XYZ file of C-alpha atoms in Angstrom:
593
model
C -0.469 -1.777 42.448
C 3.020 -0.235 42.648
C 4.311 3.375 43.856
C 3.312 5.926 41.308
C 4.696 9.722 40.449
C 2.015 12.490 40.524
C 2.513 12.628 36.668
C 1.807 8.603 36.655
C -1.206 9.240 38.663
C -1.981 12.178 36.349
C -2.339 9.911 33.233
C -3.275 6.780 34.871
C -6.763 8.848 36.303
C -7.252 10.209 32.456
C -6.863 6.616 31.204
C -9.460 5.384 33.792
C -12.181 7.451 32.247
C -11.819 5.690 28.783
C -15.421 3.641 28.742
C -16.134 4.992 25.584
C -14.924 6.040 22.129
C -11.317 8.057 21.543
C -11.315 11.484 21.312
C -10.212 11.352 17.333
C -11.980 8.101 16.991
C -11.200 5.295 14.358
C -11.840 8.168 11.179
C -10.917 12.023 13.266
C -11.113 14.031 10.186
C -9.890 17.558 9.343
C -11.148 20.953 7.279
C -11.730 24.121 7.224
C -14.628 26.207 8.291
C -13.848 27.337 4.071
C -15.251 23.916 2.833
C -18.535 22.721 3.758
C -19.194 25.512 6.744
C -22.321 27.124 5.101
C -21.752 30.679 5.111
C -22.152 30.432 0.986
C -25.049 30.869 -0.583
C -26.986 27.890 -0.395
C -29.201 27.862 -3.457
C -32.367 27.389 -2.373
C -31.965 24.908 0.539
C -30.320 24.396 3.959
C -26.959 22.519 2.253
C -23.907 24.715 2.542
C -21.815 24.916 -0.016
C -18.071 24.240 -0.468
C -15.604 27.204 -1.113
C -12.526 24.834 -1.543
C -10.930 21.738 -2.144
C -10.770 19.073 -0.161
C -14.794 19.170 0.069
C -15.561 17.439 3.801
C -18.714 15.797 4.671
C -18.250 16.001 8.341
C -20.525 15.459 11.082
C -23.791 13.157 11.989
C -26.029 11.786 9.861
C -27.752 14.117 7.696
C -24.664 16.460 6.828
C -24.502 17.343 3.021
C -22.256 19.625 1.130
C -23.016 21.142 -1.958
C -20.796 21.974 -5.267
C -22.063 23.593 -8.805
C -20.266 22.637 -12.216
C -21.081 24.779 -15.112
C -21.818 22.715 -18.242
C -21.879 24.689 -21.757
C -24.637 24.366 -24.106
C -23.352 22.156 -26.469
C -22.322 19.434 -24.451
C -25.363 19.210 -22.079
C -27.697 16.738 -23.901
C -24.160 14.471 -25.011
C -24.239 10.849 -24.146
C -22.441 9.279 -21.686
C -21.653 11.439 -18.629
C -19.678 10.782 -16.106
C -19.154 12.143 -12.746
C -14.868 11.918 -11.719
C -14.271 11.716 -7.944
C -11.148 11.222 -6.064
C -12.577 9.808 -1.945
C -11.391 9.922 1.020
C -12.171 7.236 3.789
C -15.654 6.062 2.478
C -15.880 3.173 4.476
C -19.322 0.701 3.953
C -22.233 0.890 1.566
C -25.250 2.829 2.536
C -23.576 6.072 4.218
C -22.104 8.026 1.613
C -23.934 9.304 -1.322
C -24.040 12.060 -4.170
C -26.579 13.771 -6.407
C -26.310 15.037 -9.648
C -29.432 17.442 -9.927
C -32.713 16.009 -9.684
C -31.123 12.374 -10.503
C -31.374 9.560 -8.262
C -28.661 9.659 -5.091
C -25.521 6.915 -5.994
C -23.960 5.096 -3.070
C -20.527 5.445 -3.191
C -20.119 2.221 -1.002
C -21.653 0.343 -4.305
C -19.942 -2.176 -4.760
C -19.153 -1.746 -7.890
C -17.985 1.641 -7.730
C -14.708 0.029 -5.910
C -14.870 3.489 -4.064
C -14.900 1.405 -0.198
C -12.110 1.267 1.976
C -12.722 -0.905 4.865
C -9.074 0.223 6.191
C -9.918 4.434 5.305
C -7.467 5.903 2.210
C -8.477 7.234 -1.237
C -10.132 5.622 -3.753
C -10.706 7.172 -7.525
C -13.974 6.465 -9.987
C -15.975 7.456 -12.876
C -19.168 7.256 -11.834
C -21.924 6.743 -15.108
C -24.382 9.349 -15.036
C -28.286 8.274 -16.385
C -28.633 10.106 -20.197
C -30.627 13.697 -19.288
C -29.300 14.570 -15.844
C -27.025 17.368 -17.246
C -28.722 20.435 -18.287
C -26.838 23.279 -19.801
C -25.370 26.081 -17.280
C -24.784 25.187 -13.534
C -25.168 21.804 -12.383
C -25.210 20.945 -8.689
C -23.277 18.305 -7.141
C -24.721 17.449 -2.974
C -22.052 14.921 -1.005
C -24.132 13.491 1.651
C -23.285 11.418 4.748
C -26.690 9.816 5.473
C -25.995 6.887 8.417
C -23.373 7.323 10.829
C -20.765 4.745 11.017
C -19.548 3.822 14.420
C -16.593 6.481 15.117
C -16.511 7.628 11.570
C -17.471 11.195 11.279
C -17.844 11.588 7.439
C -15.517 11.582 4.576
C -13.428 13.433 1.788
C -13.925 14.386 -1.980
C -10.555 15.730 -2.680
C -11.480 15.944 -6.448
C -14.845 15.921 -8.146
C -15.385 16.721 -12.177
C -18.069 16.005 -14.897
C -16.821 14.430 -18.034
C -18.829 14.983 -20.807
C -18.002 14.241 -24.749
C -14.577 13.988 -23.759
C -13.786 17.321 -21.563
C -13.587 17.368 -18.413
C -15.402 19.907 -16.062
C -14.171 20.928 -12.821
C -15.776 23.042 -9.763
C -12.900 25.389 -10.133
C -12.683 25.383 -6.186
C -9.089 26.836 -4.938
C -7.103 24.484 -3.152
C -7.515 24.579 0.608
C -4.282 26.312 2.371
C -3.681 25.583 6.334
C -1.792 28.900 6.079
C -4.782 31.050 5.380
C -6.450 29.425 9.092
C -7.377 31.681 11.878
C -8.929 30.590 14.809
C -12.418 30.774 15.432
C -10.984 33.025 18.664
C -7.801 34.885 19.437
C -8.853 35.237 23.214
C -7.012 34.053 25.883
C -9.631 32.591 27.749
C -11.126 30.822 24.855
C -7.734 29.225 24.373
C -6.734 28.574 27.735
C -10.618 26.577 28.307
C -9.881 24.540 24.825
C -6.613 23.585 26.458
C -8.407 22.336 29.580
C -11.461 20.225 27.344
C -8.866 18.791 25.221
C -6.061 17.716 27.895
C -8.381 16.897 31.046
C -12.294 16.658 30.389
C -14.363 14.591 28.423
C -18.022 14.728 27.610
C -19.016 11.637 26.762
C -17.523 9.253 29.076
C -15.056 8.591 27.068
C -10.886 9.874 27.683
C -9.776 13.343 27.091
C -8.893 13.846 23.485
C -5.245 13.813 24.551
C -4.805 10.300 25.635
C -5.462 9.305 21.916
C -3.233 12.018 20.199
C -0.087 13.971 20.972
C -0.526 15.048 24.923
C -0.860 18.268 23.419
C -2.653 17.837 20.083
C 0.056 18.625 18.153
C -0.508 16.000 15.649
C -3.827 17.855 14.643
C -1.651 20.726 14.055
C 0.694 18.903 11.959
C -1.518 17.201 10.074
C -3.760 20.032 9.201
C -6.840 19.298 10.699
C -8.625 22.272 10.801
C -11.566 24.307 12.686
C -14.577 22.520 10.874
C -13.172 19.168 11.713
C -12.053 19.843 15.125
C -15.460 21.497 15.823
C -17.518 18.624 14.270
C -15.109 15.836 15.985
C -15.444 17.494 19.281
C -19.060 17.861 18.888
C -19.214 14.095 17.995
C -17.830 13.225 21.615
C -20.910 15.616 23.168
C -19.335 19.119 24.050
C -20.753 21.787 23.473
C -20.537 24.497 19.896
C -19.013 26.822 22.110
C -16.482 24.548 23.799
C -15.661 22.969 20.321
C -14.739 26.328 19.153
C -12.447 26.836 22.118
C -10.910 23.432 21.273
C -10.283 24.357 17.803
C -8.967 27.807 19.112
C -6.523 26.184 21.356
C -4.992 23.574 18.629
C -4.663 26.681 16.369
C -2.891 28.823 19.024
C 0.122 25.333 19.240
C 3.489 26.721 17.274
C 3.088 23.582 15.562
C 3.426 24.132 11.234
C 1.030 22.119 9.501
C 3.687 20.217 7.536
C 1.061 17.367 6.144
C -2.735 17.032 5.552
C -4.846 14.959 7.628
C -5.859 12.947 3.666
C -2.024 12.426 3.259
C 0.023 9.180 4.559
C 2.320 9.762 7.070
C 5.583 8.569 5.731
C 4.175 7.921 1.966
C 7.705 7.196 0.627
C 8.053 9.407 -2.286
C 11.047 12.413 -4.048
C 9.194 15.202 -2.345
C 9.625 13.284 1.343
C 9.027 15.788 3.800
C 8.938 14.941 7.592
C 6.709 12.855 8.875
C 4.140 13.991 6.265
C 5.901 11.874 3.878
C 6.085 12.800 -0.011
C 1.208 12.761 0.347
C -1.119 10.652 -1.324
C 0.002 12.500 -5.010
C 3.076 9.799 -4.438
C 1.290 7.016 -4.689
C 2.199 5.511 -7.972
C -0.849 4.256 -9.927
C 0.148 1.206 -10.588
C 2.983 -2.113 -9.969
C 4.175 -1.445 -13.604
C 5.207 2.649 -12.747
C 7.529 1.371 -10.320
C 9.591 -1.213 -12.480
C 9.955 1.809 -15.324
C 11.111 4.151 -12.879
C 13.343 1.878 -10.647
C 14.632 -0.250 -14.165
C 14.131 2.548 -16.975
C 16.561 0.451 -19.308
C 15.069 -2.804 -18.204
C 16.011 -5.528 -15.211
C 19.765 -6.442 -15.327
C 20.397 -9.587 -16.612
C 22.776 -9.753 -13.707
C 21.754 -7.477 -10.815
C 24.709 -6.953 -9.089
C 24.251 -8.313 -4.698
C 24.118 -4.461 -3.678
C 21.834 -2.812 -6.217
C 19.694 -1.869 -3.600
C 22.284 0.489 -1.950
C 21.092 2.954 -4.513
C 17.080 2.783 -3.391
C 15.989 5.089 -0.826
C 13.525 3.316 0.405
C 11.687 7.126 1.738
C 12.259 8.548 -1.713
C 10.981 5.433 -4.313
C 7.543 5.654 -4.153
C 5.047 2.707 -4.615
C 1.971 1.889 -5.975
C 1.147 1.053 -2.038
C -0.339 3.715 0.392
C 0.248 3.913 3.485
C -1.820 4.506 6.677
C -3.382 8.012 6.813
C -3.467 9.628 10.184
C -6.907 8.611 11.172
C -5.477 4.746 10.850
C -3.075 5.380 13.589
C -5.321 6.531 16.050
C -6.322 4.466 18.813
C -10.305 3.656 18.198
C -10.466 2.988 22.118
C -8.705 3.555 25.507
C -8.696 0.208 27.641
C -8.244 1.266 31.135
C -6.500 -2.179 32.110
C -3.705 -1.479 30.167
C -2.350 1.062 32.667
C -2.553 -1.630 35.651
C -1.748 -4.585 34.999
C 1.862 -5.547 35.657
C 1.912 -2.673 38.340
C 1.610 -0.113 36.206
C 4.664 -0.775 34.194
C 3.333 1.196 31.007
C 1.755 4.122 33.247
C 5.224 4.028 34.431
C 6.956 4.034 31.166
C 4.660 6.910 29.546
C 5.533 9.149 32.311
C 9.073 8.554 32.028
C 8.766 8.750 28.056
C 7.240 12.644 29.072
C 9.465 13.581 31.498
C 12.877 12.192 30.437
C 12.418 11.623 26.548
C 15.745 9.810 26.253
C 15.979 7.118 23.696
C 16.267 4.705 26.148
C 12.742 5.810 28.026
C 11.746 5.381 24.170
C 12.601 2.096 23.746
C 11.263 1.404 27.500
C 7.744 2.665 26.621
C 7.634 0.772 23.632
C 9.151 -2.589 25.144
C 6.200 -2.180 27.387
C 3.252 -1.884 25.104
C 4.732 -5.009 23.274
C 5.166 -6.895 26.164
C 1.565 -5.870 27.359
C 0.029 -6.466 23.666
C 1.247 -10.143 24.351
C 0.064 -10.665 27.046
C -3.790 -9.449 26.253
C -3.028 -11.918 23.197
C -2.436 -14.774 25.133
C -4.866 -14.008 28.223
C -7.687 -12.935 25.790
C -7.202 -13.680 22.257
C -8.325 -10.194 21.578
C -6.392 -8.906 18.731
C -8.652 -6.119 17.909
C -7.112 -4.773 21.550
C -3.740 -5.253 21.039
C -4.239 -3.045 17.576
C -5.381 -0.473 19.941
C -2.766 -0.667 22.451
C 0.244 -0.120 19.588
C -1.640 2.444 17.997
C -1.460 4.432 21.312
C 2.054 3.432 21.569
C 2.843 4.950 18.222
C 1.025 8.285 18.576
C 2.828 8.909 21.489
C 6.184 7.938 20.055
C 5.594 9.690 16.782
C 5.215 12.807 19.268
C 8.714 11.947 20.925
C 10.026 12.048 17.414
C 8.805 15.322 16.917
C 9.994 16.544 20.617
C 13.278 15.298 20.450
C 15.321 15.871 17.333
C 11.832 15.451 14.650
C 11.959 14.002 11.442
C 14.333 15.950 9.162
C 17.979 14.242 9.650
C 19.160 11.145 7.868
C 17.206 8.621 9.652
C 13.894 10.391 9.997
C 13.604 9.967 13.295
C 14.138 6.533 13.533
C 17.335 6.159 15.087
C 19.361 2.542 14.508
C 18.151 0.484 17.767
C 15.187 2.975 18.188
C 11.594 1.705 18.459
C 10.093 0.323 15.635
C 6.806 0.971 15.982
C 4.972 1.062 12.484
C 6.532 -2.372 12.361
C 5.210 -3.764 15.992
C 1.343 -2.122 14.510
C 2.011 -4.436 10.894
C 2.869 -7.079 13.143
C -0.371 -7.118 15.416
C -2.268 -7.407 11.874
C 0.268 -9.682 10.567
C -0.671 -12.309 13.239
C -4.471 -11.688 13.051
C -4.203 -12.556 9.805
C -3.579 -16.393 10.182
C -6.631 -16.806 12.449
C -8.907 -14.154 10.733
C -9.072 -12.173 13.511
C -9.412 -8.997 12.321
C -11.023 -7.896 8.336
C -8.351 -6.602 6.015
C -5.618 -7.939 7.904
C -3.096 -8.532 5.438
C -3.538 -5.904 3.446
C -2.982 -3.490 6.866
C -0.212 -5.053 8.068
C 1.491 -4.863 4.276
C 0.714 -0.934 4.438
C 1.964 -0.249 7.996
C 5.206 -2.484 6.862
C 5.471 -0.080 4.120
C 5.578 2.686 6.803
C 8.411 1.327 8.510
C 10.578 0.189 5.324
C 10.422 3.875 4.033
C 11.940 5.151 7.626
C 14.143 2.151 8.873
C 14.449 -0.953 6.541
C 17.228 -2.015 8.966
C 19.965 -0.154 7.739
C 21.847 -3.260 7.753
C 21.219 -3.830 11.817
C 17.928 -5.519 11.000
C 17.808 -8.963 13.245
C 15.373 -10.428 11.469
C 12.763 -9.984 13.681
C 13.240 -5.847 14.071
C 12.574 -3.892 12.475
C 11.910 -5.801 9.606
C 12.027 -9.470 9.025
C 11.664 -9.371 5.040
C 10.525 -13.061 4.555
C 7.309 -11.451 6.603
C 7.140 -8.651 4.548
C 7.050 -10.561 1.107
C 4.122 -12.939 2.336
C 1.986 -10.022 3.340
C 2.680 -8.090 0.056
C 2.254 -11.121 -1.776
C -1.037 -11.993 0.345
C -2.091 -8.316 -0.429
C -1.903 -8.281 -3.867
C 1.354 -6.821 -4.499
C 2.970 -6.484 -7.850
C 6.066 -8.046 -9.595
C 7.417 -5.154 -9.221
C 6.533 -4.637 -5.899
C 7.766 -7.966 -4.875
C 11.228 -7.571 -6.669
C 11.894 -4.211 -5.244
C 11.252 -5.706 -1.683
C 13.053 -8.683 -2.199
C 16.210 -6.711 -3.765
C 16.273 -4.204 -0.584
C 15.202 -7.293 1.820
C 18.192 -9.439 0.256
C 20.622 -6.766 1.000
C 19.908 -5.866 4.286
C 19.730 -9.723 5.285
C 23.226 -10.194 4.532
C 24.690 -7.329 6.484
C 25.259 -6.117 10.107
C 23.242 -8.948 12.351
C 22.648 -11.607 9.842
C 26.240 -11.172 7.719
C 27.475 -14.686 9.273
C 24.129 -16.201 8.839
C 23.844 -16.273 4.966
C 24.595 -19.895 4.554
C 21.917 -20.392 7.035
C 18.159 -21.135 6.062
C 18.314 -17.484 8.228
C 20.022 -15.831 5.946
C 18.297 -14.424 2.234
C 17.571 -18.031 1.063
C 14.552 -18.040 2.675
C 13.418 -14.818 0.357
C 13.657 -16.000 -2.628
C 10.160 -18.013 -2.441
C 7.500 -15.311 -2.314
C 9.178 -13.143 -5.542
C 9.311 -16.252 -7.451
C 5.937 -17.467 -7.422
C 4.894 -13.847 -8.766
C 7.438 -12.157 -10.384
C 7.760 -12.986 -14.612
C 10.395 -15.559 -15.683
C 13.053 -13.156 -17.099
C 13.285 -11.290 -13.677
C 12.743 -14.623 -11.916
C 16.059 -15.568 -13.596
C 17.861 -12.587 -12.931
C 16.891 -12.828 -9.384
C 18.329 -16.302 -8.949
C 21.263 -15.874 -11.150
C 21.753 -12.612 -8.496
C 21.609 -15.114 -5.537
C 23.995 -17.614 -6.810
C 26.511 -15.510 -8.212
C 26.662 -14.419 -4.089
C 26.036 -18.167 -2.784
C 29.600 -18.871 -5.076
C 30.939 -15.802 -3.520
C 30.491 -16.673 0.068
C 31.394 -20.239 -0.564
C 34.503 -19.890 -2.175
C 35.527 -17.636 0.523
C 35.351 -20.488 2.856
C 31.504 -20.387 3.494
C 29.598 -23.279 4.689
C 25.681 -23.950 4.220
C 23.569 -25.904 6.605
C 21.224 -28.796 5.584
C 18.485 -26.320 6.529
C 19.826 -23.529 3.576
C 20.050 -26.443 1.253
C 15.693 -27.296 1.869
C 14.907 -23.796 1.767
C 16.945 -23.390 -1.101
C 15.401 -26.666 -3.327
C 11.689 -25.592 -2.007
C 12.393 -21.950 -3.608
C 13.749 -23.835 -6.550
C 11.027 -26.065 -7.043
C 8.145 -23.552 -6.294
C 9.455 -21.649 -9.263
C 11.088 -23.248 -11.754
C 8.679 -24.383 -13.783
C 8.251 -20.445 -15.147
C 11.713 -20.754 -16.368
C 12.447 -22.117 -20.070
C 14.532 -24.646 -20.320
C 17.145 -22.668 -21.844
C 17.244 -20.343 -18.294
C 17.304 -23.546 -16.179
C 20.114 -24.778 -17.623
C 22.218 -21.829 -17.305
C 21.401 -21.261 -13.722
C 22.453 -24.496 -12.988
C 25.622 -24.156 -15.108
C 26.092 -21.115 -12.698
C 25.443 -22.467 -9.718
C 28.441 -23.738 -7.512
C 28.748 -27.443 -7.012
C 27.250 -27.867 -3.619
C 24.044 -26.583 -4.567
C 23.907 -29.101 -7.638
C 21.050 -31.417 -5.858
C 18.954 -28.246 -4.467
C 18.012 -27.374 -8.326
C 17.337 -30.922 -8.921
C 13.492 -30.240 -9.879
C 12.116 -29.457 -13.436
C 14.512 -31.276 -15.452
């Protein structure tokens, strides 16, 4: 082992006591001590009740919160009640319940409730009640967290109503505010001990909460997570009420705003982009079709023009995707080998990224936790590690960006040539994918690509490996489900920034946006499927008649795309596009006569 710093040492001993589960875990959750901290009323049992919204259902096994929903008269005996909920990170069957009155508990993992998310996020319902559970006047609702899932400490309801003969009946529970927090002490000494559990001791065996968030929690602070949370979190990872308070105390006492919610995507690309909290979850369009009516409100061009994607801002045009709450980017797990092997080089590299916090030590910190996530690929196959291992990476960079110039200016924190970390996360999914190595794979890697399009789609210095390569990006969103619309949007911005900066001289290449136009035209509907070639060779014409050249590679790539989608063209459309296209290409569009 090499030479270290006393600050290398310093982390390198914290990392060394990671032999059990993160501080923050795979699901660290945030509230209030306002919702679910039972100092209501409790109406006639031990479960608290909630005194705002987001309810949370935090803590072990056993922890219910209550709600009541008044129901008039007149609608009480109607048919056909439902129960509304918006979730938040309900994760497997047979953990998370409710109960309507005296009715039999409903899993919300059901199934057929469509409520699970195996990779956390929200989920919305309408949950059939049984004829006869409502009676008239107050109704209560109890959320219940019944079996402990590994590192999960609970879950959300961020909205809950009854819907009965068509009105809809809500709690009428304020919204939570992070302004309205105080800490559960003011005292010095309360604050200064929370400091000490959080940075440097652990109860559990596991690391100190720091190595898995901001070295000085600030991401709790930013992210809202709040006293009940930190208390029930803290007590998950076996230290005491008392010192959970003080940890709560000291994350309260950071000058850190709470800019998102703990619920809310970082990033979520969206009009109301703010910071790394993004534009929240409220961004997330409902659905593929909302994005082509607010992208194309008069309907596709017949003839988009090559740069119509200069217009999208890719953090402002929201999606019908979301993107990885806060709790996804947390490491589930500390691996102590990671800060020894090659000598120490990413021991090294964190203490430099601390100490310096020049782009440069940036870009050496993350160069190191790729190069190390290769080599555990190739030594052990283990790609749930390497998950863990950029996770880290990206907390700690995320709280760089925040140090050293935040998230405000025109490239929200991700400078050109800067570390592209959401990316290198997508891509340790991305490759699981092909060998099933980790559940949910695609899907992740689509949302964490989503993540790194809204703050850097390459900006026309993409290389086509970093921080984007776009042919990537359409077979995960297309392998995820993705939407026409979804899938023209990307390949319109993908296009675009494939034929600048890096890649300009490559476009008659099978490197250059050919090899897009595959994925959107197996999906996308024949009208846009037209426009979308007739956009690409109005620019293959372009560049050839300004003394381009294509290889025999382009010209494969370019009769595979063809063939692959022509046969949801009419004839009429066929024809023109090959009346379009420029002589060269004649044989490529040979297929579907």
């Amino acid at each position: 082992m090499g030479r270290f710093s006393p600050l290398t040492l310093a982390l390198l001993m914290l990392a060394l006591g990671c032999m059990g589960d993160p501080a923050g875990g795979d699901d660290t959750t945030g509230g209030d001590d306002t919702a679910g901290s039972g100092d209501s009323d409790t109406g006639g049992d031990d479960t608290p009740e909630a005194a705002a919204l987001p309810i949370e259902i935090l803590g072990p096994a056993g922890t219910a919160v209550a709600v009541r929903i008044d129901v008039p008269q007149d609608l009480a005996d109607a048919p056909a009640a439902e129960l509304a909920l918006t979730v938040h990170n309900v994760l497997e069957a047979g953990a998370a319940f409710v109960v309507v009155g005296d009715a039999e508990p409903i899993d919300l993992g059901a199934p057929a409730l469509r409520l699970v998310r195996p990779s956390g996020g929200h989920a919305t319902a309408s949950l059939a009640l049984p004829d006869g559970t409502l009676r008239a006047g107050e109704n209560r609702v109890v959320f219940r967290y019944d079996r402990e899932i590994r590192d999960v400490s609970g879950f959300r309801v961020l909205d809950v109503a009854l819907v009965v003969g068509g009105q809809r009946l809500a709690t009428g529970l304020p919204a939570d505010d992070p302004a309205t927090w105080t800490a559960p002490s003011a005292d010095a000494n309360a604050i200064a001990r929370g400091e000490r559990f959080f940075t440097a001791e652990s109860r559990d065996g596991g690391p100190p909460c720091a190595r898995c968030h901001a070295d000085d929690g600030a991401d709790l602070a930013y992210f809202a997570f709040s006293n009940h949370s930190l208390i029930a979190r803290a007590e998950h990872h076996l230290f005491s009420a008392e010192e959970a308070a003080d940890i709560a105390s000291y994350i309260r006492s950071l000058p850190v705003a709470a800019v998102g919610r703990v619920f809310d995507p970082p990033f979520q690309p969206g009009p109301a982009h703010v910071g790394a909290a993004g534009a929240g979850y409220d961004a997330v369009l409902p659905a593929d079709d909302a994005l082509g009516a607010a992208l194309f409100p008069d309907g596709f061009p017949d003839a988009p023009a090559w740069d119509i994607a200069a217009s999208f801002d890719t953090s402002t045009v929201a999606l019908p995707v979301e993107l990885p709450s806060w709790s996804r980017w947390l490491p589930r797990k500390i691996d102590a080998t990671w800060f020894t092997r090659g000598d120490g080089a990413l021991a090294v590299a964190e203490a430099a990224l601390a100490s310096d916090g020049s782009l440069e030590a940036a870009r050496a910190f993350a160069t190191a936790a790729v190069h190390l996530g290769k080599e555990i690929l190739i030594t052990t196959g283990d790609h749930a590690g390497r998950v863990e291992l950029l996770r880290y990476a990206a907390v700690k960079l995320w709280d760089w960006q925040r140090r050293h110039g935040g998230f405000e200016g025109a490239d929200h924190g991700f400078p050109d040539g800067g570390p592209a970390f959401p990316y290198e996360v997508g891509f340790a999914f991305f490759e699981a994918a092909f060998v099933n190595g980790l559940p949910d794979a695609m899907d992740q890697a689509f949302s964490w690509w989503m993540a790194q399009a809204a703050v850097n789609p390459g900006r026309g210095q993409t290389t086509g490996d970093r921080p984007l390569n776009w042919r990537d990006v359409l077979t995960v969103a297309d392998s995820a489900g993705a939407g026409p619309w979804t899938l023209t949007y990307l390949h319109l911005v993908g296009s675009l920034e494939e034929s600048q900066g890096a890649l300009a001289d490559d476009f008659g290449t099978d490197r250059g946006p050919v090899r897009l136009l595959a994925v959107p035209l197996r999906r996308v509907a024949g009208p846009v499927r037209a426009a979308l070639m007739r956009r690409f060779l109005t620019r293959e014409a372009a560049f050839l008649a300004g003394g381009g050249s294509l290889t025999s590679e382009h010209h494969v790539v370019l009769g595979n795309a063809w063939r692959d989608g022509c046969d949801g063209l009419t004839p009429d459309e066929r024809a023109e596009l090959r009346a379009l296209a420029p002589s060269e290409v004649a044989a490529d569009l040979a297929a579907c006569p």
